[in-house]
């Protein structure tokens, strides 16, 4: 392609509308790149920034959702996609687009195979082509599935460095389960261009600084 075309793809579901609304009220409105929210088909009309997919809207359906997202992105000739969870904050002016095929917060499983945590990871067109045509496995964790199919295609993850991606803590269904936010949170967020996991109530406060 002649120029870089970037999509920020938020993978969400109807049950987590509060998270998506918090993202729209914070970083999405400041983003110079295209942003789309991907969820299963609903009985209502899609919002202007939403894409309805013919996939399940539950946790087990996340691999199917990410595969469908990859197909959608490829069909529209984007160069690179930043896949985001719906409980993340992003600072668009700080985005650093990596040169690799697959980049994010690297994780390792017991078998020492590595993948990028689903919080946020980059896929270029080479990686998206693999994901878009991959077969499903017994792995229902979307991020681990993506890492597995890419590894089998010879694509290994690169790590986002210099604190640019911050995994702050654990939230389940919009509720913080990891206790208080860290005492050095302000410093950590000042270095990041993506951070999570946050509750919908935390997002506007933290984004405002």
mmCIF file of C-alpha atoms in Angstrom, residues 66-183:
data_model
loop_
_atom_site.group_PDB
_atom_site.id
_atom_site.type_symbol
_atom_site.label_atom_id
_atom_site.label_comp_id
_atom_site.label_asym_id
_atom_site.label_seq_id
_atom_site.Cartn_x
_atom_site.Cartn_y
_atom_site.Cartn_z
ATOM 1 C CA UNK A 66 -11.138 -11.601 16.297
ATOM 2 C CA UNK A 67 -10.946 -13.727 13.161
ATOM 3 C CA UNK A 68 -13.969 -11.881 11.756
ATOM 4 C CA UNK A 69 -12.434 -8.540 12.724
ATOM 5 C CA UNK A 70 -9.239 -9.448 10.868
ATOM 6 C CA UNK A 71 -11.228 -10.292 7.763
ATOM 7 C CA UNK A 72 -13.151 -7.018 7.965
ATOM 8 C CA UNK A 73 -9.953 -4.991 8.374
ATOM 9 C CA UNK A 74 -8.196 -6.737 5.476
ATOM 10 C CA UNK A 75 -11.146 -6.190 3.159
ATOM 11 C CA UNK A 76 -10.894 -2.461 3.811
ATOM 12 C CA UNK A 77 -7.165 -2.310 3.069
ATOM 13 C CA UNK A 78 -5.886 -1.135 6.436
ATOM 14 C CA UNK A 79 -2.146 -1.563 6.842
ATOM 15 C CA UNK A 80 -2.112 -2.303 10.555
ATOM 16 C CA UNK A 81 -4.589 -2.907 13.348
ATOM 17 C CA UNK A 82 -4.308 -2.247 17.062
ATOM 18 C CA UNK A 83 -6.722 -4.670 18.697
ATOM 19 C CA UNK A 84 -7.956 -3.313 22.030
ATOM 20 C CA UNK A 85 -10.094 -4.628 24.852
ATOM 21 C CA UNK A 86 -13.016 -2.472 25.936
ATOM 22 C CA UNK A 87 -11.549 -1.720 29.381
ATOM 23 C CA UNK A 88 -8.459 0.009 28.031
ATOM 24 C CA UNK A 89 -7.435 3.644 27.824
ATOM 25 C CA UNK A 90 -5.424 4.907 24.870
ATOM 26 C CA UNK A 91 -3.498 8.131 24.355
ATOM 27 C CA UNK A 92 -3.604 8.482 20.543
ATOM 28 C CA UNK A 93 -0.999 11.251 20.330
ATOM 29 C CA UNK A 94 1.574 8.888 21.874
ATOM 30 C CA UNK A 95 0.935 5.893 19.617
ATOM 31 C CA UNK A 96 4.071 4.254 18.268
ATOM 32 C CA UNK A 97 3.268 1.962 15.361
ATOM 33 C CA UNK A 98 5.665 -0.998 15.438
ATOM 34 C CA UNK A 99 7.502 -2.399 12.457
ATOM 35 C CA UNK A 100 6.895 -6.046 13.350
ATOM 36 C CA UNK A 101 4.084 -8.385 12.396
ATOM 37 C CA UNK A 102 2.759 -8.998 15.924
ATOM 38 C CA UNK A 103 3.546 -6.775 18.900
ATOM 39 C CA UNK A 104 2.168 -6.391 22.414
ATOM 40 C CA UNK A 105 2.522 -7.359 26.077
ATOM 41 C CA UNK A 106 4.300 -10.702 25.838
ATOM 42 C CA UNK A 107 3.031 -13.598 27.926
ATOM 43 C CA UNK A 108 4.419 -17.108 28.358
ATOM 44 C CA UNK A 109 2.507 -20.293 29.107
ATOM 45 C CA UNK A 110 3.775 -23.414 30.885
ATOM 46 C CA UNK A 111 5.070 -24.763 27.582
ATOM 47 C CA UNK A 112 7.144 -21.560 27.218
ATOM 48 C CA UNK A 113 5.282 -20.540 24.082
ATOM 49 C CA UNK A 114 4.750 -16.789 23.957
ATOM 50 C CA UNK A 115 1.819 -14.656 22.896
ATOM 51 C CA UNK A 116 0.567 -11.089 23.382
ATOM 52 C CA UNK A 117 -2.021 -10.395 26.076
ATOM 53 C CA UNK A 118 -5.430 -9.454 24.721
ATOM 54 C CA UNK A 119 -5.355 -6.105 26.489
ATOM 55 C CA UNK A 120 -3.856 -4.611 23.323
ATOM 56 C CA UNK A 121 -1.745 -5.937 20.463
ATOM 57 C CA UNK A 122 -0.743 -4.906 16.965
ATOM 58 C CA UNK A 123 -1.222 -7.031 13.852
ATOM 59 C CA UNK A 124 0.062 -6.068 10.418
ATOM 60 C CA UNK A 125 -1.454 -7.412 7.216
ATOM 61 C CA UNK A 126 0.786 -10.484 7.195
ATOM 62 C CA UNK A 127 -0.381 -11.463 10.679
ATOM 63 C CA UNK A 128 -4.007 -10.570 9.962
ATOM 64 C CA UNK A 129 -3.987 -12.835 6.909
ATOM 65 C CA UNK A 130 -2.949 -15.736 9.116
ATOM 66 C CA UNK A 131 -5.598 -14.999 11.750
ATOM 67 C CA UNK A 132 -8.291 -14.404 9.129
ATOM 68 C CA UNK A 133 -7.819 -17.892 7.660
ATOM 69 C CA UNK A 134 -6.932 -19.843 10.813
ATOM 70 C CA UNK A 135 -8.895 -22.824 12.081
ATOM 71 C CA UNK A 136 -10.274 -22.788 15.605
ATOM 72 C CA UNK A 137 -8.753 -24.937 18.329
ATOM 73 C CA UNK A 138 -9.900 -25.921 21.799
ATOM 74 C CA UNK A 139 -8.309 -22.708 23.053
ATOM 75 C CA UNK A 140 -11.098 -20.267 23.967
ATOM 76 C CA UNK A 141 -8.769 -17.514 25.199
ATOM 77 C CA UNK A 142 -8.610 -15.258 22.161
ATOM 78 C CA UNK A 143 -5.146 -13.861 22.811
ATOM 79 C CA UNK A 144 -3.609 -17.292 23.355
ATOM 80 C CA UNK A 145 -5.369 -18.620 20.236
ATOM 81 C CA UNK A 146 -4.026 -15.730 18.134
ATOM 82 C CA UNK A 147 -0.501 -16.322 19.440
ATOM 83 C CA UNK A 148 -0.766 -20.040 18.733
ATOM 84 C CA UNK A 149 -1.914 -19.722 15.125
ATOM 85 C CA UNK A 150 0.691 -17.058 14.425
ATOM 86 C CA UNK A 151 3.460 -19.147 15.975
ATOM 87 C CA UNK A 152 2.433 -22.096 13.818
ATOM 88 C CA UNK A 153 2.801 -19.775 10.824
ATOM 89 C CA UNK A 154 6.293 -18.765 11.951
ATOM 90 C CA UNK A 155 5.319 -15.372 13.409
ATOM 91 C CA UNK A 156 6.562 -14.759 16.957
ATOM 92 C CA UNK A 157 5.555 -11.815 19.170
ATOM 93 C CA UNK A 158 7.617 -8.698 19.700
ATOM 94 C CA UNK A 159 7.332 -6.859 23.004
ATOM 95 C CA UNK A 160 6.174 -3.289 23.409
ATOM 96 C CA UNK A 161 8.936 -1.645 25.443
ATOM 97 C CA UNK A 162 9.617 1.503 27.492
ATOM 98 C CA UNK A 163 6.383 1.257 29.452
ATOM 99 C CA UNK A 164 4.265 2.155 26.445
ATOM 100 C CA UNK A 165 1.763 -0.584 27.309
ATOM 101 C CA UNK A 166 0.678 -0.846 30.949
ATOM 102 C CA UNK A 167 -1.370 -3.727 32.344
ATOM 103 C CA UNK A 168 -2.533 -2.146 35.597
ATOM 104 C CA UNK A 169 -4.825 -4.681 37.186
ATOM 105 C CA UNK A 170 -7.722 -7.060 36.967
ATOM 106 C CA UNK A 171 -11.343 -6.100 36.337
ATOM 107 C CA UNK A 172 -14.195 -8.560 35.908
ATOM 108 C CA UNK A 173 -17.484 -7.363 34.423
ATOM 109 C CA UNK A 174 -16.620 -3.760 35.172
ATOM 110 C CA UNK A 175 -15.633 -4.379 38.798
ATOM 111 C CA UNK A 176 -12.066 -4.088 40.079
ATOM 112 C CA UNK A 177 -10.927 -7.344 41.639
ATOM 113 C CA UNK A 178 -7.267 -6.499 42.289
ATOM 114 C CA UNK A 179 -7.766 -4.040 45.142
ATOM 115 C CA UNK A 180 -6.519 -0.483 44.925
ATOM 116 C CA UNK A 181 -4.860 0.981 41.888
ATOM 117 C CA UNK A 182 -1.028 1.174 42.229
ATOM 118 C CA UNK A 183 0.488 4.145 44.020
#
